[in-house]
Coordinates of C-alpha atoms and ligand atoms in Angstrom, one line a residue:
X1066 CA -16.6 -26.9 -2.8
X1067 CA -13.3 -26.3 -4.5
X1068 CA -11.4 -23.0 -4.7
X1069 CA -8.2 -21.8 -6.4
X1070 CA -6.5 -19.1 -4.8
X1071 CA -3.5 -16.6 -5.5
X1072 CA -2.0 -13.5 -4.6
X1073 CA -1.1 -11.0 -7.2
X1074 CA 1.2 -7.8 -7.3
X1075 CA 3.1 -6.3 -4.2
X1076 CA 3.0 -8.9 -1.6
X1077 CA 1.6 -7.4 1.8
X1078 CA 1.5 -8.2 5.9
X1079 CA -1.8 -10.1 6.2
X1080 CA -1.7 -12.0 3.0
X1081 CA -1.4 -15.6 4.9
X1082 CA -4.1 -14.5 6.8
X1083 CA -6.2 -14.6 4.2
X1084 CA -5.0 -17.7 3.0
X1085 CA -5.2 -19.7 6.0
X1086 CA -8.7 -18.1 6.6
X1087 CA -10.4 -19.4 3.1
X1088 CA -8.6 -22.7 3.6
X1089 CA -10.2 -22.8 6.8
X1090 CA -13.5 -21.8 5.9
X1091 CA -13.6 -24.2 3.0
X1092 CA -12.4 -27.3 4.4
X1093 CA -14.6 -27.0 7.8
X1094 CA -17.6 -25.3 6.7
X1095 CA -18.1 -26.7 3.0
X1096 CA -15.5 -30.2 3.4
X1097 CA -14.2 -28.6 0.5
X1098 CA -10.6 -28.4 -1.3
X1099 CA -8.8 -25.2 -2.0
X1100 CA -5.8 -25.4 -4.7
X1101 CA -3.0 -22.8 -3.8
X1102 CA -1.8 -20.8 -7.3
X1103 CA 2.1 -20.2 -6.7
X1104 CA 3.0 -16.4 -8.0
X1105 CA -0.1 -14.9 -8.9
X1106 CA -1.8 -15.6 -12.3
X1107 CA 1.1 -17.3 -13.6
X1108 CA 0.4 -20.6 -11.4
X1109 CA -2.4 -20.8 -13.2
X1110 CA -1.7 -20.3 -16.5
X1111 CA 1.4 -22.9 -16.2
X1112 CA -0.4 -25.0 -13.6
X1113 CA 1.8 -24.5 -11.0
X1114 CA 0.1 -24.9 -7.6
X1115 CA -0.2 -27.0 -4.6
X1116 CA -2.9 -28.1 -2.3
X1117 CA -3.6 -25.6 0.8
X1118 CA -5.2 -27.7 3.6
X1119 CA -5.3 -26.2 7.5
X1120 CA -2.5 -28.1 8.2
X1121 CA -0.2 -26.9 5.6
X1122 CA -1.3 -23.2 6.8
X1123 CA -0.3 -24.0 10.4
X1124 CA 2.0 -21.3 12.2
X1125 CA 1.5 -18.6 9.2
X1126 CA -0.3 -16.0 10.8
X1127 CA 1.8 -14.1 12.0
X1128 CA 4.3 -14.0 9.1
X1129 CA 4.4 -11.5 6.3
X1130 CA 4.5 -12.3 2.6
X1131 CA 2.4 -14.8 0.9
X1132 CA 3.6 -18.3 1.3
X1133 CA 2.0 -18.5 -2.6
X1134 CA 4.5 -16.3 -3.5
X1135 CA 3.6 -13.4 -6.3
X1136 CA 4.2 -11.6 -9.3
X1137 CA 3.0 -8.9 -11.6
X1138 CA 1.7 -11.3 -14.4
X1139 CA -1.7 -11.5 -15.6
X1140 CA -3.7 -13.3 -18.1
X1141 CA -4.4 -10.7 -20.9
X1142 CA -0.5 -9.9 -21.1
X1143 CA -0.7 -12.3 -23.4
X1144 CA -4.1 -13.2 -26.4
X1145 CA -4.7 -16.5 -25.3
X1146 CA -4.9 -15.7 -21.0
X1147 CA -8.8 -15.8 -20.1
X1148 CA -9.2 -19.0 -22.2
X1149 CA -5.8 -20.5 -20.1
X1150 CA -7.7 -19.4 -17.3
X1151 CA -11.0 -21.2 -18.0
X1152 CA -8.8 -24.0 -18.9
X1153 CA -7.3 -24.1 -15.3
X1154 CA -10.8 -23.6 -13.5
X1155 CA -12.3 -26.7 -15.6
X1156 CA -9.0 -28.8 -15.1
X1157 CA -9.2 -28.4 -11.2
X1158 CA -12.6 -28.5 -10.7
X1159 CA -12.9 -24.9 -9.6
X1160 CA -16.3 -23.2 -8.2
X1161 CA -13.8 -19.8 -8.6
X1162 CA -10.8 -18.4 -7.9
X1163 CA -10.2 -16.1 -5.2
X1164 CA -7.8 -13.2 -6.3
X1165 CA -5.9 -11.6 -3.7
X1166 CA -4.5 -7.9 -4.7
X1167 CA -4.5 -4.5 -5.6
X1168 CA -6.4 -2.1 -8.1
X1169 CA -4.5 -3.9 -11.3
X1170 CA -5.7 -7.1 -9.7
X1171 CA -9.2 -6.1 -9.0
X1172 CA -9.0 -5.0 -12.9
X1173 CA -7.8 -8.3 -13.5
X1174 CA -11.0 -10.1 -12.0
X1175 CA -13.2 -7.5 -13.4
X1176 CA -12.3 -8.3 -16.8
X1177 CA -12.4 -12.0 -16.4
X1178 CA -16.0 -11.7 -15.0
X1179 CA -17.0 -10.1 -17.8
X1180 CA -15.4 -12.4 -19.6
X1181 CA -17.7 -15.2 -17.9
X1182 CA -15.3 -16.8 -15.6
X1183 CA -15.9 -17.4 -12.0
X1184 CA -13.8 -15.1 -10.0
X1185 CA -14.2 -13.0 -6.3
X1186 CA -11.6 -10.3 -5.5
X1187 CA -10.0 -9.8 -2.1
X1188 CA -8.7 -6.4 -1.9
X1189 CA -4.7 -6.0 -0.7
X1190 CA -2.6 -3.1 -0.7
X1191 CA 0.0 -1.4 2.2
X1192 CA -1.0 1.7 0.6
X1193 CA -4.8 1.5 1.3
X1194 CA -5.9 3.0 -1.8
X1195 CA -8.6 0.9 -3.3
X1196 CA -11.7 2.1 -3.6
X1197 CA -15.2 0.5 -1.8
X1198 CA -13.1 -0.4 1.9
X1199 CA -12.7 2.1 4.0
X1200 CA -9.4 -0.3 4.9
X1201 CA -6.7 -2.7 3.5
X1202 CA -5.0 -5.0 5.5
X1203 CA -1.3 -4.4 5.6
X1204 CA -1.7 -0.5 5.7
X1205 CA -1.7 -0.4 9.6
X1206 CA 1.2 -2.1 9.7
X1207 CA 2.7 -0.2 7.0
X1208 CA 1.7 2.8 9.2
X1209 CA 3.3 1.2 12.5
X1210 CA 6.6 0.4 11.0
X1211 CA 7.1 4.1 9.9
X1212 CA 5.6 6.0 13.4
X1213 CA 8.5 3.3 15.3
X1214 CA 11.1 5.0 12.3
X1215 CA 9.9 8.3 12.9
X1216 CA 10.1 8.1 16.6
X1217 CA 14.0 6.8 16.4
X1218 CA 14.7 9.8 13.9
X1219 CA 13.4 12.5 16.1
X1220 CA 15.9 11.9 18.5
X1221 CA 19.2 11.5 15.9
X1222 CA 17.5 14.6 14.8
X1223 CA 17.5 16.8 17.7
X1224 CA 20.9 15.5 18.4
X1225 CA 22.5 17.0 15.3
X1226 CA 19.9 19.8 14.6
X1227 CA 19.1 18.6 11.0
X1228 CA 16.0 18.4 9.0
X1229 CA 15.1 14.3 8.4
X1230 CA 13.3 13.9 5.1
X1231 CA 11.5 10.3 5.4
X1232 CA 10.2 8.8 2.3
X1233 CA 7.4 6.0 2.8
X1234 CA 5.4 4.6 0.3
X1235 CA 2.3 5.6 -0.9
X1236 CA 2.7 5.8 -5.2
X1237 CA -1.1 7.3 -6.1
X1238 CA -1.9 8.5 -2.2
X1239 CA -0.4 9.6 1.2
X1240 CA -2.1 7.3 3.5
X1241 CA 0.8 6.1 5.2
X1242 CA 2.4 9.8 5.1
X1243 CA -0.8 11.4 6.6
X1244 CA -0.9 8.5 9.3
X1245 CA 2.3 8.0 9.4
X1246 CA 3.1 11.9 10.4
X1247 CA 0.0 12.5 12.3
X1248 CA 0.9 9.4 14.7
X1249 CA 5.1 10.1 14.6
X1250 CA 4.9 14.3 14.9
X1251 CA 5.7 15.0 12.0
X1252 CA 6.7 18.9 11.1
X1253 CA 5.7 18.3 7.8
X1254 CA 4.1 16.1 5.4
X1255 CA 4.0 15.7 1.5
X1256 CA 1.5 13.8 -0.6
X1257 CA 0.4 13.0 -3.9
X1258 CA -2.6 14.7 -3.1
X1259 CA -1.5 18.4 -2.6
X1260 CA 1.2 19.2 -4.7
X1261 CA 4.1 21.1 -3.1
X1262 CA 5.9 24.4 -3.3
X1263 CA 9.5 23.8 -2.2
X1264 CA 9.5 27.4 -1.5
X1265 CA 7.0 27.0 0.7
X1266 CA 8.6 23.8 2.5
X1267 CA 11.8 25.5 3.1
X1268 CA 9.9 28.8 4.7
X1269 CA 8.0 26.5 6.8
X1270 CA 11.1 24.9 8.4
X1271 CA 13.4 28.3 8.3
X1272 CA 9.8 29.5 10.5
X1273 CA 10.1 26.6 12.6
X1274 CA 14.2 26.8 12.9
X1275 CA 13.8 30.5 14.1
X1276 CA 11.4 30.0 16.8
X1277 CA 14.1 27.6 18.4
X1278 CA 13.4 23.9 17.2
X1279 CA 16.2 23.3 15.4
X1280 CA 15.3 20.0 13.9
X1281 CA 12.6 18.8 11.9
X1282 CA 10.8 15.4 10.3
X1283 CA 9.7 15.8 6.9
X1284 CA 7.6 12.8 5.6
X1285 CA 7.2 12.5 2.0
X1286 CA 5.3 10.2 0.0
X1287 CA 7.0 9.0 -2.5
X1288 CA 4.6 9.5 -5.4
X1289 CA 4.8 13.1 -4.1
X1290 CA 4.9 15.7 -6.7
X1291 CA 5.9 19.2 -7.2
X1292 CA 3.7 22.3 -8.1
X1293 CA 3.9 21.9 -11.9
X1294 CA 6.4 24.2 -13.4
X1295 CA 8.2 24.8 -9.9
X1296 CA 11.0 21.6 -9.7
X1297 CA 12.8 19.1 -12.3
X1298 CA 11.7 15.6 -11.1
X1299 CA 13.9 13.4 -13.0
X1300 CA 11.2 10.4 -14.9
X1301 CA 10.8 7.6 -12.7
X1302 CA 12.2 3.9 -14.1
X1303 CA 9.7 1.6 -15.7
X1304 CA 9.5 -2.4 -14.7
X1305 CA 9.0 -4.8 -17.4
X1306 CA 5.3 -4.9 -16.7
X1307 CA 5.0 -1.2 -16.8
X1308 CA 5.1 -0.3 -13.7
X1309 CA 7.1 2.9 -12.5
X1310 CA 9.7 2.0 -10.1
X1311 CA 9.1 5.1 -7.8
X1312 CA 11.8 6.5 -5.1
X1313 CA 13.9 9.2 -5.1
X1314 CA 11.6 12.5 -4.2
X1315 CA 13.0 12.3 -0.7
X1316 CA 16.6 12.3 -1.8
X1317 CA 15.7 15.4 -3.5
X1318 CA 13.8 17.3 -1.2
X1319 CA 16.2 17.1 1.6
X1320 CA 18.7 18.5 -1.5
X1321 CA 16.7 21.1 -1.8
X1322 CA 16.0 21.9 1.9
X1323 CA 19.9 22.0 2.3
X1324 CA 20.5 24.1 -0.9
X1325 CA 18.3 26.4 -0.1
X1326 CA 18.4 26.9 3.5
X1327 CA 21.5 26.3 4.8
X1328 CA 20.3 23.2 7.0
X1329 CA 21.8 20.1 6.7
X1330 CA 19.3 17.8 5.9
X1331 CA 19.1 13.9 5.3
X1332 CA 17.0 11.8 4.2
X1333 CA 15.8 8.0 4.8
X1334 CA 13.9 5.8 2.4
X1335 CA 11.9 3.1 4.7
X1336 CA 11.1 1.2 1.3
X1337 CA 10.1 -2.7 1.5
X1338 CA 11.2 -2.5 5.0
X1339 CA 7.2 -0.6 5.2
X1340 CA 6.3 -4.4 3.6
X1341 CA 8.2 -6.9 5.1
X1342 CA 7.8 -8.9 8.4
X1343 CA 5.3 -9.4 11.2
X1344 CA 1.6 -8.0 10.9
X1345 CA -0.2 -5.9 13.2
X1346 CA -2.9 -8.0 15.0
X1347 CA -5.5 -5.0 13.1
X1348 CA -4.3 -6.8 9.6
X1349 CA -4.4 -10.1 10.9
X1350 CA -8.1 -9.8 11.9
X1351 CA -8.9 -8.1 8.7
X1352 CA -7.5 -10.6 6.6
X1353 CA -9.0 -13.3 8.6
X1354 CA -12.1 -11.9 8.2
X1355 CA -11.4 -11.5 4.4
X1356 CA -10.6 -14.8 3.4
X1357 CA -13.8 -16.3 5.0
X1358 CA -16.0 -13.9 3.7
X1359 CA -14.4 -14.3 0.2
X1360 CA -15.5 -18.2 0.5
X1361 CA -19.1 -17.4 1.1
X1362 CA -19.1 -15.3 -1.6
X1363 CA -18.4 -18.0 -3.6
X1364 CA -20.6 -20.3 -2.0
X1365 CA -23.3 -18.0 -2.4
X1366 CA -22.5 -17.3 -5.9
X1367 CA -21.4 -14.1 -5.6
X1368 CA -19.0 -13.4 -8.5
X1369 CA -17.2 -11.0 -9.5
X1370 CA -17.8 -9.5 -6.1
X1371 CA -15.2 -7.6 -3.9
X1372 CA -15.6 -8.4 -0.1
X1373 CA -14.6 -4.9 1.9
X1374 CA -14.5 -3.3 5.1
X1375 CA -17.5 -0.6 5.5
X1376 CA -19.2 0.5 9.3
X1377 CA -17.0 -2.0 10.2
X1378 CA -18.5 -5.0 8.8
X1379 CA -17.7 -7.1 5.9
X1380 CA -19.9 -6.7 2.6
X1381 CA -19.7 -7.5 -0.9
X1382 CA -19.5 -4.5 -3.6
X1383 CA -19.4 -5.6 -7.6
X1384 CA -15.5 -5.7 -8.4
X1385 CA -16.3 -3.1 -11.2
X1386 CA -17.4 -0.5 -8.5
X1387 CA -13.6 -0.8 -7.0
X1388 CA -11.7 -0.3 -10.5
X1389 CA -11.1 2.9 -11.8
X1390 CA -10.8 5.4 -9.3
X1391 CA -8.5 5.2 -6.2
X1392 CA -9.7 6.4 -2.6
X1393 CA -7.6 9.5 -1.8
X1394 CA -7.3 11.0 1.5
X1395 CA -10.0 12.7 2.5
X1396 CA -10.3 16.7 3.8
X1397 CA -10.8 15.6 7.2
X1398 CA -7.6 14.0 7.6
X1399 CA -5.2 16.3 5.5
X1400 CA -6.8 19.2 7.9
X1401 CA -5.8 16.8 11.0
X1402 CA -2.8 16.6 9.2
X1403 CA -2.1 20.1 8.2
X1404 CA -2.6 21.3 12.3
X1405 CA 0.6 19.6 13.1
X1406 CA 2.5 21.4 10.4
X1407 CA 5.0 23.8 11.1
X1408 CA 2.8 27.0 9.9
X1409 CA 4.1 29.3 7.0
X1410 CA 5.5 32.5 7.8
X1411 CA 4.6 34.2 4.4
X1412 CA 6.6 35.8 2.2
X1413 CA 8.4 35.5 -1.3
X1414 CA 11.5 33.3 -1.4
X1415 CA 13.6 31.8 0.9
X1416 CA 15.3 32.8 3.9
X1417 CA 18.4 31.4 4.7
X1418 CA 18.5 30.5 8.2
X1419 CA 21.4 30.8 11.1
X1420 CA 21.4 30.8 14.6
X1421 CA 23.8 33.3 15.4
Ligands
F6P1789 O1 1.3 -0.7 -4.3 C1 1.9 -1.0 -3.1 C2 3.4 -0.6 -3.2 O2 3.9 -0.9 -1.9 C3 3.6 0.9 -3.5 O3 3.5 1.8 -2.4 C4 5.0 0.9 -4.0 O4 5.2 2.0 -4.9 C5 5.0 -0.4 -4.8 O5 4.1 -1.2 -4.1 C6 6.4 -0.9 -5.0 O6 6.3 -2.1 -5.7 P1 7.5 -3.0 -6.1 O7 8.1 -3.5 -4.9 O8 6.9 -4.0 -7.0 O9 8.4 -2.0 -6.8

């Protein structure tokens, strides 16, 4: 057997995992050779690669990133990509490729199927959005890295009596923000799901201020959004592959808190911090478990297959099942969720608060 894979889009803690999983799996069970695409798709279009054997994928377990590196390029940015890909696969000798990555990378291999090439999809993504796995790795360390933020801020909080907006990622879901808040004690939480009254924000903490907690977390997502008609959001930047740099809705929530409250508020932005380092052991295993079962896909002819997480056990879904639609947080969590929020007094507009 003989595999190419890569790792596409935003890189991820567990992505060596899977790496050193598939090389694994293919050199011990099948005495096979895996070929190691450097930044996504665009190793393969301009053959840059090297070979991945288990000794080359010693001691990478426990780091984050993707020793592959990555990038946001894909064959059909340009008219001549799936044949450049079918190119690479004959050149190398390749039963498939295995594509590490998110929903535009699970696109990615769904269109190359169709197109006829041999591909499997490995889902990736901090933000644990994709569709047929109930899990991604990276998202539980994502999570752990912002309750251990959250934990430090209550206290700097209290200290000073001031509301702590903290933006974590999240661009299509809240995830991380519902997790995140639920595990940290959060008094609030915003996510892309339900759209937020600012109004209702600010009541919620004036509420909470009165009754004699004079600090409060407020964890926003950052692809949070306003009721429509009720805040200017300012339009987010675009990346040169079309891809909205997001950020700033914290920033501009804890404004508003302060504006219209009284209450000084800050915020913090946990960013690529949310990415970086270290993986849980949870997105260790699930990688692990990934990357093998991504190889018996392929030796079982299973392309254009998904592996994912479902009851706990590792199954194959088609890749077009996974593309299209995004897995939202469900009821039973946002209720969780909503329990732990500071309640809503009521009322029309804002209060300002004082303690005198
Ligand atoms: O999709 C995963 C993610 O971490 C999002 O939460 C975030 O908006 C995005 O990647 C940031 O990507 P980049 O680092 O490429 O701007």
């Amino acid at each position: 057997m003989r595999i190419g894979i890569l790792t596409g889009g935003g890189d991820c803690p567990g992505l060596n995992a899977v790496i050193r999983a598939a090389v694994r799996a293919v050199e011990v069970d099948h005495g096979g050779e895996v070929v190691g695409f450097h930044d996504s798709w665009r190793g393969v279009l301009h053959d840059e690669w090297e070979p991945l054997t288990v000794d080359r994928c010693r001691g990478i377990l426990p780091r984050g990133g993707t020793i592959l590196g990555t990038s946001r390029d894909q064959p059909y940015q340009q008219p001549d990509g799936a044949e450049l890909v079918g190119a690479a696969i004959a050149r190398h000798g390749l039963d498939a490729i295995v594509a590490v990555g998110g929903e535009g990378s699970m696109g990615v291999v769904n269109d190359l199927h169709q197109d006829g090439l041999p591909v499997v999809g490995v889902p990736k993504t901090i933000d644990n959005d994709l569709a047929e796995t109930e899990m991604t790795f990276g998202f539980q360390t994502a999570v752990q890295i912002c309750t251990d933020a959250i934990d430090r801020l209550h206290t700097t909080a209290e200290s000073h009596d001031r509301v702590l907006v903290v933006e974590v990622m999240g661009r299509h879901v809240g995830h991380i923000a519902v997790w995140a808040g639920l595990a940290g004690g959060a008094s609030l939480t915003l996510v892309p799901e339900e759209p937020f009254d600012i109004e209702e924000v600010c009541r919620r903490i004036v509420g909470r201020h009165r009754l004699g907690r004079f600090a409060s977390i407020v964890v926003v997502a950052e692809g949070a959004v306003p009721v429509e008609g009720t805040l200017d959001v300012p339009e987010p930047e675009v990346d040169r592959w079309g891809h909205e740099v997001l950020g700033g809705i914290g920033h501009q929530v804890a404004s508003e808190i302060k504006g219209r409250t009284g209450i000084e508020s800050r915020t913090t932005v946990l960013g690529h911090v949310q990415r970086g380092g270290t993986p849980v052991a949870f997105d260790r295993v699930l990688g692990s478990r990934f990357g093998v079962a991504a190889v018996d896909a392929v030796a079982d002819g299973a392309l254009g297959q998904m592996v994912a997480l479902q009851r706990d056990r590792i199954v194959r879904v088609p890749v077009a099942d996974a593309v299209g639609h995004l897995k939202t947080v469900d009821r039973e969590m946002l209720r969780t969720g909503a329990l732990f929020s500071s309640p809503d007094p009521g009322g029309r507009g804002v209060p300002r608060f004082s303690r005198d």
